[in-house]
PDB file of C-alpha atoms in Angstrom:
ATOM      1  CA  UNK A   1       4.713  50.054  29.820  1.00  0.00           C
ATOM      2  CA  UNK A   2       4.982  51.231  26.048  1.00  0.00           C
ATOM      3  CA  UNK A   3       4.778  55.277  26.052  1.00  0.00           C
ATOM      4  CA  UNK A   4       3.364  54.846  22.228  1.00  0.00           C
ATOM      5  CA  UNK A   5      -0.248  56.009  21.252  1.00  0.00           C
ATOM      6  CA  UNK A   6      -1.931  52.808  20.522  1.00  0.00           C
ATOM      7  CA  UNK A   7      -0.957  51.432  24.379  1.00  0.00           C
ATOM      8  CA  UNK A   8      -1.673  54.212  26.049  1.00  0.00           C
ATOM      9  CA  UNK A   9      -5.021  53.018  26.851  1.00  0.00           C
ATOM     10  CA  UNK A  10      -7.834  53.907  28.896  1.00  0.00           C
ATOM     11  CA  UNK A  11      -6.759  56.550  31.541  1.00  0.00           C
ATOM     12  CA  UNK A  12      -4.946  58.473  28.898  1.00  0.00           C
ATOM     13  CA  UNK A  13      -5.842  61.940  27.192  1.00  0.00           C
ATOM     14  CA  UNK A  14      -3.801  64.068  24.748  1.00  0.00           C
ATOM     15  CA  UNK A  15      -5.889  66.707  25.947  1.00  0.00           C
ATOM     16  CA  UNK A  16      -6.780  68.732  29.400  1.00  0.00           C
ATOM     17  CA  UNK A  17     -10.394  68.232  30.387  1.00  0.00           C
ATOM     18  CA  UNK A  18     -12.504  71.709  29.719  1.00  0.00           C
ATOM     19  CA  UNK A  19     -12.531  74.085  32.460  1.00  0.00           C
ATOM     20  CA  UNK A  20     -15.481  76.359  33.483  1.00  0.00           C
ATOM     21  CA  UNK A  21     -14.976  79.537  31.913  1.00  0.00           C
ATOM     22  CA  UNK A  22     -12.368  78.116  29.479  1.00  0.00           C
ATOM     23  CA  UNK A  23      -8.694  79.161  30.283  1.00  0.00           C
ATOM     24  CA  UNK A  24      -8.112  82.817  29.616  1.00  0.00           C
ATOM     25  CA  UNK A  25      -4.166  82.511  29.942  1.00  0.00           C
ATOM     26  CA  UNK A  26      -1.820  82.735  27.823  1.00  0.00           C
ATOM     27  CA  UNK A  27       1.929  82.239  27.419  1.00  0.00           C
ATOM     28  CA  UNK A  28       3.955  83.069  24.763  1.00  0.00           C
ATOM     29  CA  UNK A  29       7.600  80.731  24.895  1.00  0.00           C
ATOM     30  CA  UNK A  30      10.134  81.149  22.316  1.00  0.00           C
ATOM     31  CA  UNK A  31      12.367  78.217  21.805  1.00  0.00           C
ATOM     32  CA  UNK A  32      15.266  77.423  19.079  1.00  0.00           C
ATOM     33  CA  UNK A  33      14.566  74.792  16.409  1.00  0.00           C
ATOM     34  CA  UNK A  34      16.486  72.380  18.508  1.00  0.00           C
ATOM     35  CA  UNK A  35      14.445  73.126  21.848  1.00  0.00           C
ATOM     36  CA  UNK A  36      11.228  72.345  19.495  1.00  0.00           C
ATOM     37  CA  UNK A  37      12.313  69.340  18.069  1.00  0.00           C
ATOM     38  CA  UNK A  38      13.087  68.182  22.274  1.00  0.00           C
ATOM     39  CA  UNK A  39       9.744  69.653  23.322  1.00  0.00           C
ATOM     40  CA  UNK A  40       8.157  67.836  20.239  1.00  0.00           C
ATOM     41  CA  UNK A  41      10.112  64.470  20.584  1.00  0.00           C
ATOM     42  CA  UNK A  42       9.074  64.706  24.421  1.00  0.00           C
ATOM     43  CA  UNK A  43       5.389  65.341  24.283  1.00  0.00           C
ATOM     44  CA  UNK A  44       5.217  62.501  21.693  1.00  0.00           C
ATOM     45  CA  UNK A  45       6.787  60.056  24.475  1.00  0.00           C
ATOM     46  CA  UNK A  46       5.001  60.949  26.900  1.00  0.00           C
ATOM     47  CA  UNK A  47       1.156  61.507  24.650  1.00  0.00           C
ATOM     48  CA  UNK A  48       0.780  64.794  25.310  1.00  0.00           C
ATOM     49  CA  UNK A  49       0.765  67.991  23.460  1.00  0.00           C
ATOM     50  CA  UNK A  50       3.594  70.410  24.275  1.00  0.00           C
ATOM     51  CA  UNK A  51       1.330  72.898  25.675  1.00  0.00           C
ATOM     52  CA  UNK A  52       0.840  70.292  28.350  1.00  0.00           C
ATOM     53  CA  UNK A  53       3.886  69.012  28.690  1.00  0.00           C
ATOM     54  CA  UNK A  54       5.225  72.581  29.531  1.00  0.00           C
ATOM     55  CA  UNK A  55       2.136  73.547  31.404  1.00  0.00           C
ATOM     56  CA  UNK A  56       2.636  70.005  33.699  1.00  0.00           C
ATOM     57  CA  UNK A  57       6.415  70.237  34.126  1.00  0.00           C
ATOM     58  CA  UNK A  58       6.177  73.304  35.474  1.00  0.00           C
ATOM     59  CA  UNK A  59       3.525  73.012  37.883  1.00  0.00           C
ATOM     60  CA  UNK A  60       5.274  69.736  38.736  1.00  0.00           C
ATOM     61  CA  UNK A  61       7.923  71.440  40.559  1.00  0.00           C
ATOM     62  CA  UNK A  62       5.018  71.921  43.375  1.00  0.00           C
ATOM     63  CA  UNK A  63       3.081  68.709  42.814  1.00  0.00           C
ATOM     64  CA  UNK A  64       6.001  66.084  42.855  1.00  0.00           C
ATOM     65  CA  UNK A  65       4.244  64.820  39.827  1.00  0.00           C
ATOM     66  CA  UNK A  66       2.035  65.570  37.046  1.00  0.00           C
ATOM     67  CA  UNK A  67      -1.389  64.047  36.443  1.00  0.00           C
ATOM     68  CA  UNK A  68      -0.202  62.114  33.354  1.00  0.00           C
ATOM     69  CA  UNK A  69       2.291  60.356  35.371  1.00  0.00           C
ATOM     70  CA  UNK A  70      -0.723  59.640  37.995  1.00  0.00           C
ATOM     71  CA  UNK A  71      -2.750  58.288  35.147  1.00  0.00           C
ATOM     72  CA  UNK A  72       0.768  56.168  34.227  1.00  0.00           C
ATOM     73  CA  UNK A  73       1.441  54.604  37.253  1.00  0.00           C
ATOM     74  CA  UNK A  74      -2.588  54.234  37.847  1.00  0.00           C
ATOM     75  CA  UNK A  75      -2.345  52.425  34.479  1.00  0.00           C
ATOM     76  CA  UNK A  76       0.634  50.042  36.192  1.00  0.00           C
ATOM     77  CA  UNK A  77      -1.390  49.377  39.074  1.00  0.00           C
ATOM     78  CA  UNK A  78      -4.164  47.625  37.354  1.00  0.00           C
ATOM     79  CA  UNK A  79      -1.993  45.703  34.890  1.00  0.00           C
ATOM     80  CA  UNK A  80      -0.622  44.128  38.022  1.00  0.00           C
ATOM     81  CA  UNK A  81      -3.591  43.778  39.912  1.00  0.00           C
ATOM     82  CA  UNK A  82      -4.787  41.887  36.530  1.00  0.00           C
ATOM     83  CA  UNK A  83      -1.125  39.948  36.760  1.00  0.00           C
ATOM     84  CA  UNK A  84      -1.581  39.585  40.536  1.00  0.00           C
ATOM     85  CA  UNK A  85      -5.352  37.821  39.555  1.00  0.00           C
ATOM     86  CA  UNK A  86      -3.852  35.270  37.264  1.00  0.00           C
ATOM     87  CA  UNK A  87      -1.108  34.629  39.411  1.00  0.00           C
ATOM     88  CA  UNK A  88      -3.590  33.792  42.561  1.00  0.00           C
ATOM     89  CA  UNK A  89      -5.415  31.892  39.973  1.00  0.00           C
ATOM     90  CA  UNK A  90      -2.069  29.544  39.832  1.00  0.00           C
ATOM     91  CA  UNK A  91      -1.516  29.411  43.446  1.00  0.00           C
ATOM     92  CA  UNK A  92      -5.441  28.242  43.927  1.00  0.00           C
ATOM     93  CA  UNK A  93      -4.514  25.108  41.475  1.00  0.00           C
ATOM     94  CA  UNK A  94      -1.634  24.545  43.244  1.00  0.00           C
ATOM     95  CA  UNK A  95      -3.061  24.304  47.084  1.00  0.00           C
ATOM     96  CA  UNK A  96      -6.221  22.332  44.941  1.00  0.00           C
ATOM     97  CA  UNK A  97      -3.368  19.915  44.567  1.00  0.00           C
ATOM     98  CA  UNK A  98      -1.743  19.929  47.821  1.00  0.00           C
ATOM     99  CA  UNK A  99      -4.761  19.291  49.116  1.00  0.00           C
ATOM    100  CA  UNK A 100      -5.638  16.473  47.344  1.00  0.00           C
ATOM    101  CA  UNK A 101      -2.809  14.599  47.142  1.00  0.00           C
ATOM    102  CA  UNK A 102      -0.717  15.508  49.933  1.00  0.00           C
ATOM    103  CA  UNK A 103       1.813  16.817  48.563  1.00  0.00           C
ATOM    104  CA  UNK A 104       3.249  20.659  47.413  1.00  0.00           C
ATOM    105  CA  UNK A 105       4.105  21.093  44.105  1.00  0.00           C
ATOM    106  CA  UNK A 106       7.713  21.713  42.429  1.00  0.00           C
ATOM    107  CA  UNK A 107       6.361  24.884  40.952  1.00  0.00           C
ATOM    108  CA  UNK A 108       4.945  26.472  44.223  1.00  0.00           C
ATOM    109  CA  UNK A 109       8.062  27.834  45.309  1.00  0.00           C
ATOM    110  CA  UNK A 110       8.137  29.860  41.906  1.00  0.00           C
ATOM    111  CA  UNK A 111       4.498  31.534  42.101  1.00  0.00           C
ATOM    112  CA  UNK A 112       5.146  32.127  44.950  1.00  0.00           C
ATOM    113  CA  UNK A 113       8.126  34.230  44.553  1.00  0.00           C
ATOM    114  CA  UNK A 114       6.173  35.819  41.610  1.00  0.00           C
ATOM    115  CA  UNK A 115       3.668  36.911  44.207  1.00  0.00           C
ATOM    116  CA  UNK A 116       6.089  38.647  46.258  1.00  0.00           C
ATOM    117  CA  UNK A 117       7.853  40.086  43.353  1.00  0.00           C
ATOM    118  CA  UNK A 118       4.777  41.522  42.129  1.00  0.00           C
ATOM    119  CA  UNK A 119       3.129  42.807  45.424  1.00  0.00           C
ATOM    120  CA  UNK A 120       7.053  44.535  45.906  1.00  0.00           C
ATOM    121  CA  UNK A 121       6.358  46.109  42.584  1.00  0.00           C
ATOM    122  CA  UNK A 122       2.567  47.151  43.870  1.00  0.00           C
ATOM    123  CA  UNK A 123       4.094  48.836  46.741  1.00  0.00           C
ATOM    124  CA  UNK A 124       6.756  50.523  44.515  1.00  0.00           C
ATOM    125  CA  UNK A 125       4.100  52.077  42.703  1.00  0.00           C
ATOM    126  CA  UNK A 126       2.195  53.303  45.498  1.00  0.00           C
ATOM    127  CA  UNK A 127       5.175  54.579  47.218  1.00  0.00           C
ATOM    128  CA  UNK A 128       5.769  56.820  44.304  1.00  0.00           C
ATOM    129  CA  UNK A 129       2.590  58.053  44.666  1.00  0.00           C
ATOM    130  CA  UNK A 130       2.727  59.332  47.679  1.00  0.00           C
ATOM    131  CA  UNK A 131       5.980  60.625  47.637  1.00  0.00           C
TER     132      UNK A 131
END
């Protein structure tokens, strides 16, 4: 999936939701032109701001992730489950067939590998969630 700002779609937000109270911290970091331009270059991967991307890494460390990479692999999830639809979509048509003639079709042995590949991908996904 494209880390650019025009596909980061639906789940994503440059910035943190409000807080109750607002956030009263604050951090002063002082970083050498060349540690800017890798925070900068960073952040604008990963469409965040670099308060956030500092702010996530580091509470990372006791999360095993940070809510933008949730939203990410969130993101993944449903473009497959959309993939996975059109792909059950195929193998309808092809037991339609099967059914109606008799006979399985050249092509099932394909989709049907595409399913697998793509549920093995799912569970990928999920497993990195959860690790």
């Amino acid at each position: 999936m494209s880390e650019d700002s025009s596909s980061r779609g639906f789940f994503s937000r440059q910035r943190r939701a409000n807080v109750e109270g607002g956030r009263q911290g604050v951090r002063k970091v002082k970083v050498s032109p060349e540690e800017e331009g890798q925070l900068v270059r960073i952040a604008a991967k990963m469409g965040v701001t670099v308060p956030r991307l500092l702010l996530e890494s580091a509470l990372a460390v006791e999360q095993n992730e940070t809510p933008t990479q949730r939203k990410q692999a969130m993101a993944e999830l449903f473009a497959m489950h959309r993939l996975l639809a059109a792909i059950s979509n195929n193998v309808n048509q092809l037991a339609r067939q099967a059914n109606a003639t008799g006979e399985v079709a050249a092509e099932s042995a394909v989709t049907l590998r595409k399913v697998r590949e793509v549920a093995e991908r799912i569970d990928t996904v999920i497993d990195g969630l959860s690790s």
